[in-house]
Amino acid sequence: MDRWLCAGLFGFALSFTLGKPIAFWQWLLASTLVVVATFYWPAQRRHSILLGCLLCGIGWGSGNAYFSQNWQIPPKWQGQHVTINLVIEELPQHAEDYWRLAGTLTAIDGEAVPSAWLQPSVKVRLNWYEPTAERLPQAGETWQLQVKLRAPQGVRNEGGFLYHRYLLSQGIVALGSIKQGHYVAGRANLRQRLFNRIAQLELSQGGILAALLVGERQLIPTEQWQAYQRTGLAHLIAISGLHLSLVAGFVLLSAKQLGRRLGQQRSRRERLSLVLPSAWLALLVALGYAYLAGFATATTRAFAMLLVVLLHKQAGLYTPPSRVLLRAVALVCLVEPLAPLQPGFWLSVLAVASILFMQWRWLPAQGKGRAIRMLWRLEWVLTLLLWPLTLVWFGGLPLLAPVTNLLLVPVFSLWVLPLALLALLAMLLQLSWLSELLLRIAQWPIELVEPVLLWLAQQPWQWLAAEHSAPLELLLVGLVCWFLPLAWYWRLTSLAALLLVLAIQQQLVQYQQHLWVHVLDVEQGSAVVIERQGFALLVDVGARWPSGGDMAERVLLPFLQQRRLTPELAFISHTDSDHRGGSATVKARYPQVRWFGSNEGSACVAGQQGDWRGVHWQVLHPRQLSDNQHNDQSCVLKISYGALQMLLPGDISTRAERQLLAQLAPVEAEVLVLAHHGSNSSSESYFLQAVKPSISIASRGRNNAYGMVSPAVKERLQQLQIPLLDTAMGGQISIYADSQQWYVQQPYAAAVRPWFDADN
């Protein structure tokens, strides 16, 4: 059976590498050939069955890929103001002037949303800025809303969070913005009422308790959440396998103690055996806890694994833990076919695999303090083996994670969570005074340790950022060498050799003769990173949002960390937020950067030029000293290195373009970033003919309200046979150049990516 599962999971994984889902007729033809081979060559039946399981895995993965790609809002309803009926399913997110709603569409412009047996619901996520409703919508209610829908798309850059994959894995088929709306029917569901009750108590640690009880983190302040992340404790406030296992274990232990008290005599104890009922009760309680968590992906995975373990126990099957893990993963992939698109899936699987590896690698500890020593070993093994994933997805490694987890996991497991769950039970029984008392007692140890966690999170020495860590390939090799059952001197030798390779690699970076230019996908905005010898020159830093946050924090900083770059120079072409918005974030992270333009540092005016690590930069516009406030005062920059010349004109219009030509500015370049994100107010034919670009690049948001890139600009580019690359269709654009050649690539473009990265 496990061989079949392995073959099926391999086929399932293979389906995620395909450029597009396999066609049904292709899968049917291959399956037919396998069935025929099974009957006509009985001697090869074993191989035929394995091949059939492989095809089943491919079919399951491709089938779900096909349906996820085709469950989209019809084009006639995209980009238009429509009236919808929305059944709110998730707890609404809210700030002072911003709400976020998520739920299922039931009607659009009076038409019922078409549904089928394989498509039970159409999920959307909507933002409501400066809401006009009298009260906040509640989960479980139905609201009628006037919205503007768009395709579910996100930014695509190295090191950044790939939002479009998350939306796909959650089954969200459209995003949108709300203009107005009103309540129609329904009432707040149980989860919403419990959350409201916790929020009304105004507890000092209400955010942590709400996250533990109903899986909702919106009450946690940003500073506190970052402190838990940077100290390796974020998993404690996300309902996962640890929490469900504790709940199920508490039920099983209670049933065992009850059985002992009820059955003092042997005959009575046999009649009152609670082994089987207690197991099903534990599953039922865990299921209820998963419901309160909103059946989040991590919770669903944890429940599936718990179900597999308890079923094996009840069946009395002796199965090695590795096979139990294999079957649990197969069940998760069956229940949640798109779970592999989420980092949490791999973190949870690797965490369990790390525990199994530890049991294989080392004998159990003996003697005094056995439990503490085993837990200490587990924390270190988990921290080190999860190191590569935390670098890729979280940008660093909390060095004190083993210590903080050793101290606080027992506190949360034995104090905070049990008391919080008892308080939850009191809430359900309408014992408000008791629930509040228990919650205040439960939060007491969190209050005590919070100042220490906040202090630790601010210490740079306890956070190993990705740019200061070894490259991922060397890190993986080092971990394998260290954990293999070899003599200590061989492990030290291998570690010393890897450190030597790392030191040599760091020195060779200084002698690199090539250049990378990255035009990042920052939606409706601009951010360019010029990479050379481990350092960076920045041109614009993306937008900042009125509700808080900016593209520098979301995209630019993770990109710099992923590429291990330290910025030295930065130019801001324009004072508009879509060019300048993230400057404060970059300054806070890299205070040594020298700035030009838009009152961020030195002025940016024509005539300035210089060499940065062999790269020649030249300011072509404006001719007069200014703060680059208006579009035609944008800082126009030309970058030259080897065979590559690149023109970055900011937001200038045709007026400034004519001035550049009249002044005989050297605008000719192989690469042109379209002015003003491709607006028709720029990029007229005479300017394009003067620049003579081999390619043009549009840095813009896919669903922008301005219709960029303008159809007229596209037509002029086509007439002049200038190819257009677009960050909104494929994400980040990277250009490689050396002294003799240059080429361009788009690493997240649909043409070179698996099906789940396709543009929709």
mmCIF file of N, CA and C in Angstrom, residues 630-729:
data_model
loop_
_atom_site.group_PDB
_atom_site.id
_atom_site.type_symbol
_atom_site.label_atom_id
_atom_site.label_comp_id
_atom_site.label_asym_id
_atom_site.label_seq_id
_atom_site.Cartn_x
_atom_site.Cartn_y
_atom_site.Cartn_z
ATOM 1 N N HIS A 630 6.795 67.912 -9.841
ATOM 2 C CA HIS A 630 5.873 67.731 -10.957
ATOM 3 C C HIS A 630 6.385 66.651 -11.905
ATOM 4 N N ASN A 631 5.464 66.117 -12.702
ATOM 5 C CA ASN A 631 5.844 65.047 -13.624
ATOM 6 C C ASN A 631 7.016 65.449 -14.510
ATOM 7 N N ASP A 632 6.952 66.657 -15.077
ATOM 8 C CA ASP A 632 8.006 67.090 -15.996
ATOM 9 C C ASP A 632 9.271 67.537 -15.284
ATOM 10 N N GLN A 633 9.275 67.460 -13.956
ATOM 11 C CA GLN A 633 10.493 67.690 -13.185
ATOM 12 C C GLN A 633 11.112 66.374 -12.713
ATOM 13 N N SER A 634 10.608 65.278 -13.253
ATOM 14 C CA SER A 634 11.132 63.970 -12.858
ATOM 15 C C SER A 634 12.618 63.872 -13.161
ATOM 16 N N CYS A 635 13.318 63.152 -12.306
ATOM 17 C CA CYS A 635 14.742 62.903 -12.495
ATOM 18 C C CYS A 635 14.906 61.813 -13.550
ATOM 19 N N VAL A 636 15.432 62.182 -14.726
ATOM 20 C CA VAL A 636 15.647 61.231 -15.822
ATOM 21 C C VAL A 636 17.082 60.725 -15.725
ATOM 22 N N LEU A 637 17.228 59.435 -15.612
ATOM 23 C CA LEU A 637 18.527 58.821 -15.339
ATOM 24 C C LEU A 637 18.898 57.863 -16.467
ATOM 25 N N LYS A 638 20.160 57.905 -16.849
ATOM 26 C CA LYS A 638 20.678 56.958 -17.839
ATOM 27 C C LYS A 638 21.790 56.142 -17.194
ATOM 28 N N ILE A 639 21.696 54.837 -17.347
ATOM 29 C CA ILE A 639 22.648 53.896 -16.768
ATOM 30 C C ILE A 639 23.412 53.233 -17.911
ATOM 31 N N SER A 640 24.744 53.175 -17.787
ATOM 32 C CA SER A 640 25.569 52.557 -18.831
ATOM 33 C C SER A 640 26.561 51.594 -18.187
ATOM 34 N N TYR A 641 26.633 50.409 -18.766
ATOM 35 C CA TYR A 641 27.628 49.434 -18.315
ATOM 36 C C TYR A 641 27.859 48.448 -19.457
ATOM 37 N N GLY A 642 29.086 48.374 -19.927
ATOM 38 C CA GLY A 642 29.415 47.432 -20.979
ATOM 39 C C GLY A 642 28.547 47.627 -22.198
ATOM 40 N N ALA A 643 27.859 46.563 -22.595
ATOM 41 C CA ALA A 643 27.022 46.593 -23.787
ATOM 42 C C ALA A 643 25.635 47.143 -23.526
ATOM 43 N N LEU A 644 25.330 47.503 -22.274
ATOM 44 C CA LEU A 644 23.967 47.908 -21.914
ATOM 45 C C LEU A 644 23.889 49.396 -21.609
ATOM 46 N N GLN A 645 22.886 50.045 -22.182
ATOM 47 C CA GLN A 645 22.502 51.405 -21.814
ATOM 48 C C GLN A 645 21.004 51.399 -21.537
ATOM 49 N N MET A 646 20.616 51.994 -20.426
ATOM 50 C CA MET A 646 19.225 51.923 -19.979
ATOM 51 C C MET A 646 18.757 53.319 -19.592
ATOM 52 N N LEU A 647 17.572 53.692 -20.080
ATOM 53 C CA LEU A 647 17.005 55.010 -19.811
ATOM 54 C C LEU A 647 15.810 54.864 -18.881
ATOM 55 N N LEU A 648 15.839 55.635 -17.775
ATOM 56 C CA LEU A 648 14.770 55.627 -16.786
ATOM 57 C C LEU A 648 14.191 57.042 -16.706
ATOM 58 N N PRO A 649 13.083 57.324 -17.413
ATOM 59 C CA PRO A 649 12.595 58.702 -17.541
ATOM 60 C C PRO A 649 11.591 59.139 -16.489
ATOM 61 N N GLY A 650 11.322 58.361 -15.468
ATOM 62 C CA GLY A 650 10.378 58.780 -14.431
ATOM 63 C C GLY A 650 8.975 58.950 -14.980
ATOM 64 N N ASP A 651 8.340 60.073 -14.643
ATOM 65 C CA ASP A 651 6.958 60.335 -15.060
ATOM 66 C C ASP A 651 6.861 61.494 -16.055
ATOM 67 N N ILE A 652 7.914 61.756 -16.818
ATOM 68 C CA ILE A 652 7.885 62.899 -17.723
ATOM 69 C C ILE A 652 6.813 62.717 -18.801
ATOM 70 N N SER A 653 6.336 63.850 -19.313
ATOM 71 C CA SER A 653 5.349 63.846 -20.396
ATOM 72 C C SER A 653 6.043 64.199 -21.710
ATOM 73 N N THR A 654 5.246 64.373 -22.769
ATOM 74 C CA THR A 654 5.809 64.691 -24.083
ATOM 75 C C THR A 654 6.550 66.031 -24.059
ATOM 76 N N ARG A 655 6.139 66.935 -23.199
ATOM 77 C CA ARG A 655 6.810 68.237 -23.111
ATOM 78 C C ARG A 655 8.263 68.055 -22.688
ATOM 79 N N ALA A 656 8.495 67.282 -21.666
ATOM 80 C CA ALA A 656 9.868 67.049 -21.213
ATOM 81 C C ALA A 656 10.640 66.203 -22.226
ATOM 82 N N GLU A 657 9.959 65.275 -22.892
ATOM 83 C CA GLU A 657 10.625 64.492 -23.926
ATOM 84 C C GLU A 657 11.153 65.406 -25.026
ATOM 85 N N ARG A 658 10.344 66.395 -25.433
ATOM 86 C CA ARG A 658 10.784 67.344 -26.466
ATOM 87 C C ARG A 658 11.962 68.179 -25.976
ATOM 88 N N GLN A 659 11.938 68.557 -24.712
ATOM 89 C CA GLN A 659 13.061 69.312 -24.175
ATOM 90 C C GLN A 659 14.346 68.492 -24.227
ATOM 91 N N LEU A 660 14.260 67.235 -23.905
ATOM 92 C CA LEU A 660 15.436 66.370 -23.958
ATOM 93 C C LEU A 660 15.995 66.295 -25.375
ATOM 94 N N LEU A 661 15.105 66.160 -26.351
ATOM 95 C CA LEU A 661 15.566 66.075 -27.733
ATOM 96 C C LEU A 661 16.112 67.412 -28.214
ATOM 97 N N ALA A 662 15.453 68.499 -27.806
ATOM 98 C CA ALA A 662 15.922 69.823 -28.229
ATOM 99 C C ALA A 662 17.297 70.131 -27.655
ATOM 100 N N GLN A 663 17.579 69.615 -26.494
ATOM 101 C CA GLN A 663 18.871 69.859 -25.853
ATOM 102 C C GLN A 663 19.923 68.826 -26.245
ATOM 103 N N LEU A 664 19.559 67.970 -27.217
ATOM 104 C CA LEU A 664 20.476 66.939 -27.718
ATOM 105 C C LEU A 664 20.997 66.046 -26.593
ATOM 106 N N ALA A 665 20.128 65.756 -25.656
ATOM 107 C CA ALA A 665 20.506 64.852 -24.566
ATOM 108 C C ALA A 665 20.752 63.454 -25.133
ATOM 109 N N PRO A 666 21.735 62.740 -24.613
ATOM 110 C CA PRO A 666 22.055 61.392 -25.124
ATOM 111 C C PRO A 666 21.046 60.347 -24.635
ATOM 112 N N VAL A 667 19.860 60.351 -25.235
ATOM 113 C CA VAL A 667 18.784 59.479 -24.760
ATOM 114 C C VAL A 667 18.831 58.085 -25.367
ATOM 115 N N GLU A 668 19.673 57.874 -26.369
ATOM 116 C CA GLU A 668 19.691 56.567 -27.032
ATOM 117 C C GLU A 668 20.075 55.473 -26.028
ATOM 118 N N ALA A 669 19.294 54.382 -26.019
ATOM 119 C CA ALA A 669 19.521 53.299 -25.054
ATOM 120 C C ALA A 669 18.920 52.000 -25.575
ATOM 121 N N GLU A 670 19.503 50.892 -25.155
ATOM 122 C CA GLU A 670 18.982 49.583 -25.556
ATOM 123 C C GLU A 670 17.702 49.220 -24.812
ATOM 124 N N VAL A 671 17.577 49.706 -23.573
ATOM 125 C CA VAL A 671 16.414 49.381 -22.741
ATOM 126 C C VAL A 671 15.759 50.681 -22.301
ATOM 127 N N LEU A 672 14.451 50.772 -22.497
ATOM 128 C CA LEU A 672 13.687 51.953 -22.091
ATOM 129 C C LEU A 672 12.587 51.530 -21.123
ATOM 130 N N VAL A 673 12.593 52.104 -19.933
ATOM 131 C CA VAL A 673 11.451 51.957 -19.030
ATOM 132 C C VAL A 673 10.453 53.044 -19.407
ATOM 133 N N LEU A 674 9.267 52.667 -19.825
ATOM 134 C CA LEU A 674 8.289 53.617 -20.342
ATOM 135 C C LEU A 674 7.974 54.696 -19.309
ATOM 136 N N ALA A 675 7.961 55.941 -19.781
ATOM 137 C CA ALA A 675 7.660 57.060 -18.899
ATOM 138 C C ALA A 675 6.223 56.984 -18.406
ATOM 139 N N HIS A 676 6.047 57.370 -17.141
ATOM 140 C CA HIS A 676 4.723 57.440 -16.509
ATOM 141 C C HIS A 676 3.964 56.121 -16.650
ATOM 142 N N HIS A 677 4.688 55.005 -16.519
ATOM 143 C CA HIS A 677 4.096 53.663 -16.472
ATOM 144 C C HIS A 677 3.348 53.293 -17.750
ATOM 145 N N GLY A 678 3.678 53.975 -18.854
ATOM 146 C CA GLY A 678 3.017 53.662 -20.116
ATOM 147 C C GLY A 678 1.827 54.535 -20.429
ATOM 148 N N SER A 679 1.737 55.699 -19.798
ATOM 149 C CA SER A 679 0.625 56.618 -20.061
ATOM 150 C C SER A 679 0.734 57.190 -21.474
ATOM 151 N N ASN A 680 -0.410 57.529 -22.065
ATOM 152 C CA ASN A 680 -0.434 58.129 -23.397
ATOM 153 C C ASN A 680 0.089 59.555 -23.386
ATOM 154 N N SER A 681 0.311 60.140 -22.212
ATOM 155 C CA SER A 681 0.886 61.482 -22.135
ATOM 156 C C SER A 681 2.376 61.474 -22.432
ATOM 157 N N SER A 682 2.952 60.300 -22.631
ATOM 158 C CA SER A 682 4.392 60.170 -22.884
ATOM 159 C C SER A 682 4.610 59.184 -24.032
ATOM 160 N N SER A 683 5.893 58.967 -24.337
ATOM 161 C CA SER A 683 6.310 57.927 -25.280
ATOM 162 C C SER A 683 5.714 58.123 -26.668
ATOM 163 N N GLU A 684 5.807 59.338 -27.190
ATOM 164 C CA GLU A 684 5.369 59.550 -28.564
ATOM 165 C C GLU A 684 6.406 58.982 -29.535
ATOM 166 N N SER A 685 6.006 58.851 -30.775
ATOM 167 C CA SER A 685 6.825 58.138 -31.760
ATOM 168 C C SER A 685 8.198 58.762 -31.932
ATOM 169 N N TYR A 686 8.264 60.109 -32.013
ATOM 170 C CA TYR A 686 9.554 60.751 -32.256
ATOM 171 C C TYR A 686 10.534 60.484 -31.115
ATOM 172 N N PHE A 687 10.024 60.396 -29.890
ATOM 173 C CA PHE A 687 10.907 60.116 -28.757
ATOM 174 C C PHE A 687 11.377 58.662 -28.801
ATOM 175 N N LEU A 688 10.473 57.759 -29.100
ATOM 176 C CA LEU A 688 10.851 56.345 -29.203
ATOM 177 C C LEU A 688 11.877 56.135 -30.312
ATOM 178 N N GLN A 689 11.705 56.861 -31.431
ATOM 179 C CA GLN A 689 12.659 56.737 -32.526
ATOM 180 C C GLN A 689 14.027 57.275 -32.136
ATOM 181 N N ALA A 690 14.049 58.295 -31.290
ATOM 182 C CA ALA A 690 15.330 58.847 -30.850
ATOM 183 C C ALA A 690 16.032 57.916 -29.864
ATOM 184 N N VAL A 691 15.272 57.294 -28.992
ATOM 185 C CA VAL A 691 15.870 56.376 -28.017
ATOM 186 C C VAL A 691 16.357 55.096 -28.689
ATOM 187 N N LYS A 692 15.579 54.597 -29.675
ATOM 188 C CA LYS A 692 15.918 53.370 -30.407
ATOM 189 C C LYS A 692 16.104 52.172 -29.478
ATOM 190 N N PRO A 693 15.163 51.926 -28.603
ATOM 191 C CA PRO A 693 15.355 50.804 -27.673
ATOM 192 C C PRO A 693 15.148 49.454 -28.357
ATOM 193 N N SER A 694 15.881 48.477 -27.883
ATOM 194 C CA SER A 694 15.652 47.098 -28.340
ATOM 195 C C SER A 694 14.449 46.483 -27.638
ATOM 196 N N ILE A 695 14.220 46.896 -26.389
ATOM 197 C CA ILE A 695 13.032 46.464 -25.653
ATOM 198 C C ILE A 695 12.522 47.634 -24.826
ATOM 199 N N SER A 696 11.259 47.595 -24.482
ATOM 200 C CA SER A 696 10.667 48.566 -23.565
ATOM 201 C C SER A 696 10.048 47.814 -22.400
ATOM 202 N N ILE A 697 10.003 48.485 -21.250
ATOM 203 C CA ILE A 697 9.489 47.861 -20.028
ATOM 204 C C ILE A 697 8.437 48.778 -19.422
ATOM 205 N N ALA A 698 7.310 48.203 -19.044
ATOM 206 C CA ALA A 698 6.259 48.939 -18.343
ATOM 207 C C ALA A 698 6.217 48.477 -16.896
ATOM 208 N N SER A 699 6.411 49.414 -15.974
ATOM 209 C CA SER A 699 6.290 49.130 -14.547
ATOM 210 C C SER A 699 4.945 49.687 -14.091
ATOM 211 N N ARG A 700 3.989 48.810 -13.886
ATOM 212 C CA ARG A 700 2.618 49.281 -13.597
ATOM 213 C C ARG A 700 1.840 48.186 -12.883
ATOM 214 N N GLY A 701 0.665 48.566 -12.381
ATOM 215 C CA GLY A 701 -0.236 47.624 -11.752
ATOM 216 C C GLY A 701 -1.224 47.073 -12.760
ATOM 217 N N ARG A 702 -1.493 45.809 -12.658
ATOM 218 C CA ARG A 702 -2.342 45.177 -13.664
ATOM 219 C C ARG A 702 -3.744 45.756 -13.683
ATOM 220 N N ASN A 703 -4.286 46.013 -12.527
ATOM 221 C CA ASN A 703 -5.668 46.486 -12.441
ATOM 222 C C ASN A 703 -5.727 47.979 -12.143
ATOM 223 N N ASN A 704 -4.745 48.740 -12.632
ATOM 224 C CA ASN A 704 -4.715 50.164 -12.329
ATOM 225 C C ASN A 704 -5.904 50.876 -12.955
ATOM 226 N N ALA A 705 -6.301 51.965 -12.322
ATOM 227 C CA ALA A 705 -7.508 52.687 -12.733
ATOM 228 C C ALA A 705 -7.269 53.629 -13.899
ATOM 229 N N TYR A 706 -6.028 53.697 -14.411
ATOM 230 C CA TYR A 706 -5.697 54.680 -15.440
ATOM 231 C C TYR A 706 -5.591 54.066 -16.834
ATOM 232 N N GLY A 707 -5.820 52.762 -16.943
ATOM 233 C CA GLY A 707 -5.755 52.122 -18.252
ATOM 234 C C GLY A 707 -4.350 51.996 -18.805
ATOM 235 N N MET A 708 -3.339 52.043 -17.947
ATOM 236 C CA MET A 708 -1.955 51.883 -18.402
ATOM 237 C C MET A 708 -1.630 50.386 -18.499
ATOM 238 N N VAL A 709 -0.934 49.980 -19.535
ATOM 239 C CA VAL A 709 -0.290 50.737 -20.602
ATOM 240 C C VAL A 709 -1.344 51.161 -21.625
ATOM 241 N N SER A 710 -1.251 52.430 -22.064
ATOM 242 C CA SER A 710 -2.229 52.965 -23.001
ATOM 243 C C SER A 710 -2.216 52.179 -24.308
ATOM 244 N N PRO A 711 -3.390 51.880 -24.872
ATOM 245 C CA PRO A 711 -3.433 51.204 -26.180
ATOM 246 C C PRO A 711 -2.684 51.972 -27.258
ATOM 247 N N ALA A 712 -2.713 53.317 -27.186
ATOM 248 C CA ALA A 712 -1.992 54.111 -28.189
ATOM 249 C C ALA A 712 -0.486 53.890 -28.080
ATOM 250 N N VAL A 713 0.033 53.792 -26.854
ATOM 251 C CA VAL A 713 1.461 53.527 -26.673
ATOM 252 C C VAL A 713 1.809 52.135 -27.188
ATOM 253 N N LYS A 714 0.968 51.157 -26.905
ATOM 254 C CA LYS A 714 1.211 49.805 -27.415
ATOM 255 C C LYS A 714 1.249 49.802 -28.940
ATOM 256 N N GLU A 715 0.347 50.546 -29.553
ATOM 257 C CA GLU A 715 0.307 50.599 -31.022
ATOM 258 C C GLU A 715 1.584 51.224 -31.572
ATOM 259 N N ARG A 716 2.073 52.296 -30.940
ATOM 260 C CA ARG A 716 3.303 52.924 -31.422
ATOM 261 C C ARG A 716 4.495 51.977 -31.265
ATOM 262 N N LEU A 717 4.535 51.230 -30.165
ATOM 263 C CA LEU A 717 5.619 50.261 -29.978
ATOM 264 C C LEU A 717 5.567 49.168 -31.032
ATOM 265 N N GLN A 718 4.368 48.716 -31.354
ATOM 266 C CA GLN A 718 4.233 47.687 -32.386
ATOM 267 C C GLN A 718 4.669 48.210 -33.746
ATOM 268 N N GLN A 719 4.295 49.436 -34.063
ATOM 269 C CA GLN A 719 4.678 50.012 -35.352
ATOM 270 C C GLN A 719 6.195 50.125 -35.484
ATOM 271 N N LEU A 720 6.866 50.433 -34.389
ATOM 272 C CA LEU A 720 8.327 50.562 -34.401
ATOM 273 C C LEU A 720 9.027 49.241 -34.093
ATOM 274 N N GLN A 721 8.230 48.171 -33.932
ATOM 275 C CA GLN A 721 8.755 46.821 -33.674
ATOM 276 C C GLN A 721 9.643 46.793 -32.420
ATOM 277 N N ILE A 722 9.135 47.433 -31.383
ATOM 278 C CA ILE A 722 9.826 47.435 -30.089
ATOM 279 C C ILE A 722 9.069 46.503 -29.146
ATOM 280 N N PRO A 723 9.658 45.398 -28.737
ATOM 281 C CA PRO A 723 8.966 44.481 -27.811
ATOM 282 C C PRO A 723 8.659 45.167 -26.477
ATOM 283 N N LEU A 724 7.550 44.775 -25.877
ATOM 284 C CA LEU A 724 7.120 45.329 -24.594
ATOM 285 C C LEU A 724 7.090 44.230 -23.547
ATOM 286 N N LEU A 725 7.792 44.456 -22.445
ATOM 287 C CA LEU A 725 7.709 43.586 -21.274
ATOM 288 C C LEU A 725 6.959 44.338 -20.188
ATOM 289 N N ASP A 726 6.157 43.598 -19.420
ATOM 290 C CA ASP A 726 5.216 44.222 -18.498
ATOM 291 C C ASP A 726 5.327 43.549 -17.140
ATOM 292 N N THR A 727 5.629 44.321 -16.083
ATOM 293 C CA THR A 727 5.712 43.724 -14.744
ATOM 294 C C THR A 727 4.355 43.200 -14.278
ATOM 295 N N ALA A 728 3.260 43.781 -14.790
ATOM 296 C CA ALA A 728 1.935 43.330 -14.370
ATOM 297 C C ALA A 728 1.583 41.971 -14.961
ATOM 298 N N MET A 729 2.256 41.565 -16.021
ATOM 299 C CA MET A 729 2.013 40.271 -16.658
ATOM 300 C C MET A 729 3.309 39.465 -16.602
#
